[in-house]
mmCIF file of C-alpha atoms in Angstrom:
data_model
loop_
_atom_site.group_PDB
_atom_site.id
_atom_site.type_symbol
_atom_site.label_atom_id
_atom_site.label_comp_id
_atom_site.label_asym_id
_atom_site.label_seq_id
_atom_site.Cartn_x
_atom_site.Cartn_y
_atom_site.Cartn_z
ATOM 1 C CA MET T 1 105.365 65.659 47.177
ATOM 2 C CA GLY T 2 106.514 68.462 45.065
ATOM 3 C CA ALA T 3 108.369 71.546 45.770
ATOM 4 C CA VAL T 4 106.928 74.615 46.933
ATOM 5 C CA THR T 5 109.213 77.643 47.511
ATOM 6 C CA PRO T 6 107.514 80.646 48.839
ATOM 7 C CA PRO T 7 109.923 84.034 49.556
ATOM 8 C CA ARG T 8 111.427 83.109 53.430
ATOM 9 C CA GLU T 9 112.632 86.472 53.901
ATOM 10 C CA SER T 10 109.143 88.101 55.753
ATOM 11 C CA PRO T 11 109.876 88.791 59.212
ATOM 12 C CA ASP T 12 106.233 87.377 60.326
ATOM 13 C CA ALA T 13 106.474 84.392 58.534
ATOM 14 C CA ALA T 14 106.090 80.860 59.977
ATOM 15 C CA PRO T 15 109.268 79.456 62.043
ATOM 16 C CA VAL T 16 111.136 76.682 59.473
ATOM 17 C CA LEU T 17 111.216 73.239 60.810
ATOM 18 C CA LEU T 18 112.719 69.945 59.935
ATOM 19 C CA ALA T 19 111.879 66.442 60.311
ATOM 20 C CA VAL T 20 114.292 63.470 59.668
ATOM 21 C CA ASP T 21 112.540 59.480 59.473
ATOM 22 C CA ALA T 22 116.283 57.792 58.937
ATOM 23 C CA GLY T 23 114.787 54.172 58.817
ATOM 24 C CA ASN T 24 116.818 50.636 58.378
ATOM 25 C CA SER T 25 115.559 50.895 54.602
ATOM 26 C CA LYS T 26 115.835 54.411 53.657
ATOM 27 C CA THR T 27 115.362 57.974 55.267
ATOM 28 C CA ASP T 28 113.094 60.518 54.774
ATOM 29 C CA VAL T 29 113.437 64.567 55.647
ATOM 30 C CA ALA T 30 110.370 66.841 55.354
ATOM 31 C CA VAL T 31 110.711 70.740 55.383
ATOM 32 C CA LEU T 32 108.340 72.267 56.822
ATOM 33 C CA LEU T 33 106.641 75.382 58.480
ATOM 34 C CA ALA T 34 105.311 75.965 61.664
ATOM 35 C CA ASP T 35 101.768 76.415 60.568
ATOM 36 C CA GLY T 36 101.964 72.519 59.460
ATOM 37 C CA THR T 37 102.990 73.175 55.610
ATOM 38 C CA VAL T 38 105.075 70.777 53.733
ATOM 39 C CA LEU T 39 107.362 72.114 51.779
ATOM 40 C CA ALA T 40 109.720 69.843 50.313
ATOM 41 C CA THR T 41 110.555 66.210 51.206
ATOM 42 C CA ALA T 42 113.547 63.775 50.140
ATOM 43 C CA ARG T 43 114.761 60.770 50.835
ATOM 44 C CA GLY T 44 117.924 58.779 50.418
ATOM 45 C CA SER T 45 119.377 55.266 51.627
ATOM 46 C CA GLY T 46 119.288 53.449 55.156
ATOM 47 C CA PHE T 47 120.600 55.132 58.480
ATOM 48 C CA GLY T 48 123.189 52.633 59.510
ATOM 49 C CA PRO T 49 125.633 54.300 61.942
ATOM 50 C CA GLN T 50 125.930 50.732 63.622
ATOM 51 C CA HIS T 51 127.628 49.966 60.528
ATOM 52 C CA ARG T 52 129.416 52.962 59.283
ATOM 53 C CA GLY T 53 130.067 54.984 62.766
ATOM 54 C CA VAL T 54 128.704 57.591 63.711
ATOM 55 C CA PRO T 55 130.280 60.632 62.189
ATOM 56 C CA ALA T 56 129.947 58.601 58.702
ATOM 57 C CA ALA T 57 126.290 57.940 58.982
ATOM 58 C CA VAL T 58 125.270 61.274 59.923
ATOM 59 C CA ASP T 59 127.171 62.836 56.869
ATOM 60 C CA GLY T 60 124.831 60.599 54.679
ATOM 61 C CA LEU T 61 121.815 62.428 56.492
ATOM 62 C CA GLY T 62 123.211 65.622 55.611
ATOM 63 C CA ARG T 63 123.282 65.044 51.737
ATOM 64 C CA ILE T 64 119.713 64.432 52.245
ATOM 65 C CA VAL T 65 118.652 67.310 54.763
ATOM 66 C CA ALA T 66 120.572 69.347 51.985
ATOM 67 C CA LYS T 67 118.432 68.122 48.990
ATOM 68 C CA ALA T 68 115.186 69.015 51.025
ATOM 69 C CA ALA T 69 116.808 72.175 52.067
ATOM 70 C CA ALA T 70 117.375 73.075 48.186
ATOM 71 C CA LYS T 71 113.965 72.014 47.366
ATOM 72 C CA ALA T 72 112.174 74.237 49.682
ATOM 73 C CA GLY T 73 113.648 76.785 48.987
ATOM 74 C CA VAL T 74 115.077 77.133 52.763
ATOM 75 C CA ARG T 75 118.995 78.273 53.646
ATOM 76 C CA LEU T 76 119.920 76.694 57.323
ATOM 77 C CA PRO T 77 120.137 76.392 59.926
ATOM 78 C CA VAL T 78 116.428 76.639 60.754
ATOM 79 C CA HIS T 79 114.443 77.190 63.627
ATOM 80 C CA HIS T 80 114.262 72.979 65.047
ATOM 81 C CA LEU T 81 115.027 69.754 63.902
ATOM 82 C CA THR T 82 113.822 66.273 65.162
ATOM 83 C CA ALA T 83 115.376 63.331 63.999
ATOM 84 C CA CYS T 84 113.545 59.847 64.448
ATOM 85 C CA ALA T 85 116.619 57.322 64.073
ATOM 86 C CA ALA T 86 116.916 53.847 63.833
ATOM 87 C CA ASN T 87 119.486 51.657 65.682
ATOM 88 C CA ALA T 88 119.356 54.952 68.381
ATOM 89 C CA ASP T 89 117.821 52.353 70.797
ATOM 90 C CA LEU T 90 120.027 53.251 73.927
ATOM 91 C CA PRO T 91 119.845 56.670 75.671
ATOM 92 C CA VAL T 92 123.765 56.821 75.231
ATOM 93 C CA GLU T 93 123.414 56.217 71.235
ATOM 94 C CA GLU T 94 120.467 59.005 71.089
ATOM 95 C CA ARG T 95 122.955 61.342 72.823
ATOM 96 C CA ARG T 96 125.901 60.397 70.633
ATOM 97 C CA LEU T 97 124.117 61.343 67.668
ATOM 98 C CA ARG T 98 122.537 64.274 68.807
ATOM 99 C CA ALA T 99 125.574 65.606 69.699
ATOM 100 C CA GLU T 100 126.918 64.911 65.863
ATOM 101 C CA VAL T 101 123.918 66.912 64.778
ATOM 102 C CA ASP T 102 124.098 69.394 66.899
ATOM 103 C CA GLY T 103 127.644 70.109 65.348
ATOM 104 C CA ARG T 104 126.401 70.151 62.204
ATOM 105 C CA GLY T 105 124.471 73.425 62.055
ATOM 106 C CA TRP T 106 121.499 72.239 60.674
ATOM 107 C CA ALA T 107 119.135 73.768 62.663
ATOM 108 C CA HIS T 108 119.350 76.348 66.252
ATOM 109 C CA THR T 109 117.848 73.693 68.174
ATOM 110 C CA ALA T 110 117.616 69.539 67.744
ATOM 111 C CA ALA T 111 116.052 66.711 69.503
ATOM 112 C CA VAL T 112 116.800 63.351 68.598
ATOM 113 C CA THR T 113 114.848 60.085 69.767
ATOM 114 C CA ASN T 114 114.374 56.532 68.616
ATOM 115 C CA ASP T 115 112.106 55.833 65.317
ATOM 116 C CA THR T 116 109.223 54.329 67.012
ATOM 117 C CA PHE T 117 108.470 57.198 68.846
ATOM 118 C CA ALA T 118 107.587 59.010 65.257
ATOM 119 C CA VAL T 119 105.279 56.061 64.779
ATOM 120 C CA LEU T 120 103.911 56.414 68.076
ATOM 121 C CA ARG T 121 102.768 60.308 67.371
ATOM 122 C CA SER T 122 102.108 58.834 63.359
ATOM 123 C CA CYS T 123 99.263 57.197 65.248
ATOM 124 C CA THR T 124 97.930 59.581 68.006
ATOM 125 C CA SER T 125 98.456 62.669 70.110
ATOM 126 C CA ALA T 126 97.314 60.927 73.195
ATOM 127 C CA ALA T 127 99.444 61.468 75.977
ATOM 128 C CA ASP T 128 98.813 57.813 77.321
ATOM 129 C CA ALA T 129 100.067 55.615 74.054
ATOM 130 C CA VAL T 130 102.383 52.397 73.232
ATOM 131 C CA ALA T 131 103.476 52.277 70.226
ATOM 132 C CA VAL T 132 104.655 49.012 68.487
ATOM 133 C CA VAL T 133 106.900 48.936 65.477
ATOM 134 C CA CYS T 134 107.419 45.537 62.948
ATOM 135 C CA GLY T 135 109.390 47.079 60.388
ATOM 136 C CA ALA T 136 112.743 45.182 59.445
ATOM 137 C CA GLY T 137 112.887 44.503 63.494
ATOM 138 C CA ILE T 138 111.400 44.749 65.900
ATOM 139 C CA ASN T 139 110.683 47.072 68.713
ATOM 140 C CA CYS T 140 107.891 49.083 71.554
ATOM 141 C CA VAL T 141 108.178 52.217 73.153
ATOM 142 C CA GLY T 142 105.004 53.826 75.466
ATOM 143 C CA ARG T 143 104.685 57.128 77.069
ATOM 144 C CA THR T 144 102.511 58.774 80.307
ATOM 145 C CA SER T 145 101.078 62.244 80.778
ATOM 146 C CA ASP T 146 103.407 62.500 83.939
ATOM 147 C CA GLY T 147 106.524 61.983 81.707
ATOM 148 C CA ARG T 148 107.591 58.002 82.158
ATOM 149 C CA THR T 149 108.333 55.990 79.382
ATOM 150 C CA ALA T 150 108.546 52.323 79.092
ATOM 151 C CA ARG T 151 111.545 51.316 76.466
ATOM 152 C CA PHE T 152 112.984 47.816 74.992
ATOM 153 C CA PRO T 153 116.907 47.327 74.576
ATOM 154 C CA ALA T 154 115.414 46.027 70.483
ATOM 155 C CA LEU T 155 119.369 44.771 70.223
ATOM 156 C CA GLY T 156 118.033 41.991 68.277
ATOM 157 C CA ARG T 157 118.042 38.371 70.003
ATOM 158 C CA THR T 158 120.570 38.910 72.831
ATOM 159 C CA THR T 159 117.712 41.525 74.374
ATOM 160 C CA GLY T 160 115.162 39.002 73.857
ATOM 161 C CA ASP T 161 113.642 40.395 70.820
ATOM 162 C CA TRP T 162 112.359 37.940 67.812
ATOM 163 C CA GLY T 163 110.205 39.559 64.868
ATOM 164 C CA GLY T 164 110.286 42.081 62.171
ATOM 165 C CA GLY T 165 110.844 41.726 58.283
ATOM 166 C CA ALA T 166 114.164 40.035 58.713
ATOM 167 C CA TRP T 167 113.411 37.605 61.244
ATOM 168 C CA LEU T 168 110.579 36.661 58.921
ATOM 169 C CA PHE T 169 112.316 35.745 55.818
ATOM 170 C CA GLU T 170 114.907 34.151 57.586
ATOM 171 C CA GLU T 171 111.683 31.594 59.183
ATOM 172 C CA VAL T 172 110.264 31.626 55.661
ATOM 173 C CA LEU T 173 113.789 29.822 54.265
ATOM 174 C CA TRP T 174 114.131 27.688 57.637
ATOM 175 C CA TRP T 175 110.897 25.785 56.755
ATOM 176 C CA SER T 176 111.186 25.966 52.889
ATOM 177 C CA VAL T 177 114.617 24.512 52.486
ATOM 178 C CA ARG T 178 114.120 22.089 55.600
ATOM 179 C CA ALA T 179 110.826 20.912 53.349
ATOM 180 C CA GLU T 180 112.523 20.403 50.379
ATOM 181 C CA ASP T 181 115.072 18.526 51.972
ATOM 182 C CA GLY T 182 113.316 16.089 54.203
ATOM 183 C CA ARG T 183 113.668 17.829 58.097
ATOM 184 C CA GLY T 184 110.783 19.495 57.964
ATOM 185 C CA PRO T 185 107.176 19.338 57.338
ATOM 186 C CA ALA T 186 105.832 20.090 53.290
ATOM 187 C CA THR T 187 104.526 23.869 53.066
ATOM 188 C CA ALA T 188 103.478 25.978 50.192
ATOM 189 C CA LEU T 189 106.088 28.714 51.473
ATOM 190 C CA ALA T 190 108.597 26.561 49.777
ATOM 191 C CA ARG T 191 107.288 26.614 46.125
ATOM 192 C CA ALA T 192 105.743 30.434 46.580
ATOM 193 C CA ALA T 193 109.671 31.522 47.140
ATOM 194 C CA ALA T 194 110.872 30.002 44.280
ATOM 195 C CA GLY T 195 108.096 31.418 42.391
ATOM 196 C CA HIS T 196 108.478 34.638 43.607
ATOM 197 C CA PHE T 197 112.746 34.492 42.739
ATOM 198 C CA GLY T 198 112.136 32.986 39.577
ATOM 199 C CA ARG T 199 114.221 29.825 41.360
ATOM 200 C CA ALA T 200 113.373 26.018 40.537
ATOM 201 C CA GLN T 201 114.245 25.324 44.967
ATOM 202 C CA ALA T 202 113.520 27.583 48.075
ATOM 203 C CA THR T 203 116.926 26.407 48.466
ATOM 204 C CA ASP T 204 118.542 28.252 45.473
ATOM 205 C CA ILE T 205 117.388 31.447 46.916
ATOM 206 C CA ALA T 206 119.187 30.641 50.077
ATOM 207 C CA VAL T 207 122.607 29.523 47.916
ATOM 208 C CA ASP T 208 122.377 32.668 45.904
ATOM 209 C CA ALA T 209 121.975 35.059 48.910
ATOM 210 C CA HIS T 210 124.850 33.384 50.140
ATOM 211 C CA LEU T 211 127.163 33.787 47.215
ATOM 212 C CA GLY T 212 126.332 37.049 47.031
ATOM 213 C CA THR T 213 124.426 36.814 43.531
ATOM 214 C CA LEU T 214 120.920 37.900 45.029
ATOM 215 C CA PRO T 215 121.094 41.293 47.234
ATOM 216 C CA TRP T 216 120.655 40.299 50.951
ATOM 217 C CA HIS T 217 117.874 43.142 51.246
ATOM 218 C CA ARG T 218 115.840 41.071 48.312
ATOM 219 C CA LEU T 219 115.048 38.649 51.150
ATOM 220 C CA HIS T 220 112.770 41.087 52.221
ATOM 221 C CA GLU T 221 110.005 40.329 49.633
ATOM 222 C CA LEU T 222 109.556 37.008 51.095
ATOM 223 C CA VAL T 223 107.541 38.512 53.827
ATOM 224 C CA PRO T 224 104.752 39.315 51.787
ATOM 225 C CA VAL T 225 105.187 35.745 50.193
ATOM 226 C CA LEU T 226 104.702 34.581 53.613
ATOM 227 C CA CYS T 227 101.093 36.812 54.125
ATOM 228 C CA ALA T 228 99.812 35.602 51.371
ATOM 229 C CA VAL T 229 100.560 31.732 51.795
ATOM 230 C CA ALA T 230 99.555 32.090 55.329
ATOM 231 C CA GLU T 231 95.775 33.840 53.699
ATOM 232 C CA ALA T 232 95.747 30.786 51.882
ATOM 233 C CA GLY T 233 95.699 28.510 54.764
ATOM 234 C CA ASP T 234 99.371 26.616 54.764
ATOM 235 C CA GLU T 235 99.681 25.753 58.260
ATOM 236 C CA VAL T 236 103.488 26.571 58.478
ATOM 237 C CA ALA T 237 102.972 29.877 57.059
ATOM 238 C CA LEU T 238 99.870 30.674 59.741
ATOM 239 C CA ARG T 239 102.156 29.464 62.724
ATOM 240 C CA ILE T 240 105.276 31.542 61.579
ATOM 241 C CA LEU T 241 102.943 34.457 61.977
ATOM 242 C CA ASP T 242 101.174 33.821 64.813
ATOM 243 C CA ARG T 243 104.232 33.632 66.420
ATOM 244 C CA GLN T 244 104.636 37.258 65.443
ATOM 245 C CA ALA T 245 101.323 38.259 66.694
ATOM 246 C CA GLU T 246 102.482 36.998 70.209
ATOM 247 C CA GLU T 247 105.447 39.045 69.936
ATOM 248 C CA VAL T 248 103.783 42.195 69.184
ATOM 249 C CA ALA T 249 101.104 41.843 71.480
ATOM 250 C CA VAL T 250 104.072 40.638 74.338
ATOM 251 C CA LEU T 251 105.449 43.830 73.623
ATOM 252 C CA ALA T 252 102.511 45.981 73.496
ATOM 253 C CA THR T 253 101.397 44.183 76.973
ATOM 254 C CA ALA T 254 104.966 44.446 78.906
ATOM 255 C CA ALA T 255 104.956 48.576 78.151
ATOM 256 C CA LEU T 256 101.317 49.102 79.193
ATOM 257 C CA THR T 257 102.133 46.630 82.111
ATOM 258 C CA ARG T 258 105.079 48.594 83.312
ATOM 259 C CA LEU T 259 103.047 51.917 82.792
ATOM 260 C CA GLY T 260 100.193 51.053 84.812
ATOM 261 C CA ARG T 261 97.766 51.223 81.912
ATOM 262 C CA LEU T 262 96.686 47.452 81.521
ATOM 263 C CA ASP T 263 93.395 47.586 82.504
ATOM 264 C CA ARG T 264 93.445 51.505 81.466
ATOM 265 C CA ALA T 265 91.841 52.808 78.017
ATOM 266 C CA THR T 266 95.300 53.762 76.072
ATOM 267 C CA ASP T 267 95.686 53.735 72.367
ATOM 268 C CA VAL T 268 98.167 51.269 71.073
ATOM 269 C CA ALA T 269 99.846 52.211 67.547
ATOM 270 C CA LEU T 270 100.952 49.621 65.157
ATOM 271 C CA GLY T 271 103.447 50.585 62.904
ATOM 272 C CA GLY T 272 106.693 49.229 60.712
ATOM 273 C CA GLY T 273 106.400 47.913 56.942
ATOM 274 C CA VAL T 274 105.084 44.537 58.150
ATOM 275 C CA LEU T 275 102.318 45.886 60.372
ATOM 276 C CA ALA T 276 101.335 48.616 57.904
ATOM 277 C CA ALA T 277 101.091 46.197 55.285
ATOM 278 C CA ARG T 278 97.894 45.614 57.127
ATOM 279 C CA PRO T 279 98.432 41.531 57.071
ATOM 280 C CA PRO T 280 94.735 40.279 57.878
ATOM 281 C CA HIS T 281 96.016 37.018 59.967
ATOM 282 C CA LEU T 282 98.727 38.888 61.429
ATOM 283 C CA LEU T 283 96.311 42.027 62.342
ATOM 284 C CA ARG T 284 93.765 39.328 63.828
ATOM 285 C CA GLY T 285 95.815 37.514 65.840
ATOM 286 C CA VAL T 286 97.342 41.098 66.946
ATOM 287 C CA ARG T 287 93.951 42.144 67.930
ATOM 288 C CA THR T 288 92.841 38.820 69.603
ATOM 289 C CA ARG T 289 94.965 38.445 72.019
ATOM 290 C CA MET T 290 94.894 42.207 73.223
ATOM 291 C CA ALA T 291 91.483 41.462 73.202
ATOM 292 C CA ALA T 292 92.263 38.922 76.269
ATOM 293 C CA ARG T 293 95.272 40.856 77.906
ATOM 294 C CA ALA T 294 94.509 44.447 77.756
ATOM 295 C CA PRO T 295 90.914 44.577 76.442
ATOM 296 C CA ARG T 296 90.708 48.615 76.811
ATOM 297 C CA ALA T 297 93.386 49.078 74.785
ATOM 298 C CA ARG T 298 92.316 50.902 71.363
ATOM 299 C CA LEU T 299 94.579 49.486 68.481
ATOM 300 C CA ILE T 300 95.707 51.905 65.845
ATOM 301 C CA VAL T 301 97.754 51.120 62.628
ATOM 302 C CA ALA T 302 99.464 53.870 61.451
ATOM 303 C CA ILE T 303 97.812 55.350 57.539
ATOM 304 C CA VAL T 304 100.681 58.088 57.310
ATOM 305 C CA PRO T 305 104.597 57.268 56.808
ATOM 306 C CA PRO T 306 106.760 57.381 60.126
ATOM 307 C CA ILE T 307 107.929 61.084 59.115
ATOM 308 C CA ALA T 308 104.614 62.323 59.312
ATOM 309 C CA GLY T 309 105.071 61.798 62.810
ATOM 310 C CA ALA T 310 108.365 62.623 63.414
ATOM 311 C CA ALA T 311 107.315 66.441 61.572
ATOM 312 C CA LEU T 312 104.522 65.875 64.077
ATOM 313 C CA LEU T 313 106.903 65.743 66.820
ATOM 314 C CA ALA T 314 108.801 69.060 66.147
ATOM 315 C CA LEU T 315 105.259 70.891 65.709
ATOM 316 C CA ASP T 316 105.047 69.995 69.054
ATOM 317 C CA HIS T 317 108.151 71.017 70.114
ATOM 318 C CA ALA T 318 107.607 73.985 68.368
ATOM 319 C CA ALA T 319 104.105 74.679 70.538
ATOM 320 C CA GLU T 320 106.230 73.509 73.819
ATOM 321 C CA ALA T 321 108.628 76.122 73.238
ATOM 322 C CA GLY T 322 105.761 78.931 72.711
ATOM 323 C CA THR T 323 106.872 79.615 69.227
ATOM 324 C CA ILE T 324 103.162 78.664 68.461
ATOM 325 C CA THR T 325 99.688 78.701 70.452
ATOM 326 C CA ARG T 326 98.855 75.383 71.128
ATOM 327 C CA GLN T 327 95.276 76.752 68.666
ATOM 328 C CA ALA T 328 97.715 77.226 66.000
ATOM 329 C CA HIS T 329 99.677 73.577 66.454
ATOM 330 C CA ALA T 330 96.142 71.425 66.340
ATOM 331 C CA ALA T 331 95.542 73.673 63.269
ATOM 332 C CA ALA T 332 99.000 73.063 61.889
ATOM 333 C CA GLU T 333 98.572 69.331 62.625
ATOM 334 C CA THR T 334 95.044 69.180 60.863
ATOM 335 C CA ARG T 335 97.559 70.537 58.230
ATOM 336 C CA LEU T 336 100.194 67.987 57.939
ATOM 337 C CA ARG T 337 98.364 65.255 58.620
ATOM 338 C CA ALA T 338 96.473 65.973 55.190
ATOM 339 C CA ALA T 339 99.583 66.336 53.515
ATOM 340 C CA PHE T 340 100.562 63.272 54.388
ATOM 341 C CA SER T 341 98.097 61.199 54.135
ATOM 342 C CA ASP T 342 98.070 59.345 50.488
ATOM 343 C CA SER T 343 95.152 56.590 51.342
ATOM 344 C CA PRO T 344 91.279 56.906 50.874
ATOM 345 C CA GLU T 345 91.462 57.770 54.782
ATOM 346 C CA ARG T 346 92.591 61.245 53.991
ATOM 347 C CA GLY T 347 91.071 63.489 56.156
ATOM 348 C CA GLN T 348 90.673 61.427 59.709
ATOM 349 C CA GLY T 349 93.584 62.020 61.276
ATOM 350 C CA GLY T 350 96.345 60.002 59.733
ATOM 351 C CA ARG T 351 95.084 56.787 61.342
ATOM 352 C CA ARG T 352 92.723 53.506 61.163
ATOM 353 C CA THR T 353 91.715 51.747 64.449
ATOM 354 C CA LEU T 354 91.076 47.981 64.517
ATOM 355 C CA ALA T 355 87.434 47.437 65.794
#
């Protein structure tokens, strides 16, 4: 998206907002006006406070914020910043990040929350909604019109989680290597994985990743391979995606149950790299399970990136604070969704409903 740099000195200019989607694999920053006009965006590397420490991670975020502000011709601090961050899974982690962000002076006010809320907002403006993110990892949040929320620790296996790209590529290699050495059933995954990386065997992929000659992050490329092999009918690949579908449905139904909405019409947003890629077998599995357990749930797959959700949350804050009127907020949301829609569904509000 190209930078637009209108004058910033006019006293009647719309307030400037910052939106951040700090994910595991990449970080996006958007500078926008409170009327929904997107001035500029910038992208940087993934956000990892659990590895680098909070101050260092926020330092890295600051460089992306500065780049976006420069592209937009905007001086910091801006009116408000909303940051949706991966690895902000616990309230204490959100508070620590918020304190660090506040200390940088990028905005007069700031809000920090988990990045799953960005996916939820990117899909729906409904007050009663649930979102499941299946990207590098997996997480789920829910909210209701009376202010209640449902959240999960989302710290990995120790907190009951299974799924996401990091789990799926390990499953691909686990089953592939066992097929090659005789410990498991034959599967087309082995040949497909080896071919993708130009190796003789899938075992070579595991060895190269272990030795560092194949960057670990590249193993995420095995997720589309898994989906393609599943569509061709491979039983092992189908079972892996069936388990992922079950985990997505379990999270969604657990959140709906905790919020008292299992039998009530509720939007359920699906996002993250794995789900947003719309692998047919996986989505069929989610749809079938949700139809049986929560038949009134309305499944929505995001068609705009999560940075759009973070930007919409910033607009929501502007409306709640009285910075813009509710009528202006509705027009701003329409404008912002159109700016971030990069698909044939442009103009449908940044969402796709599963029939």
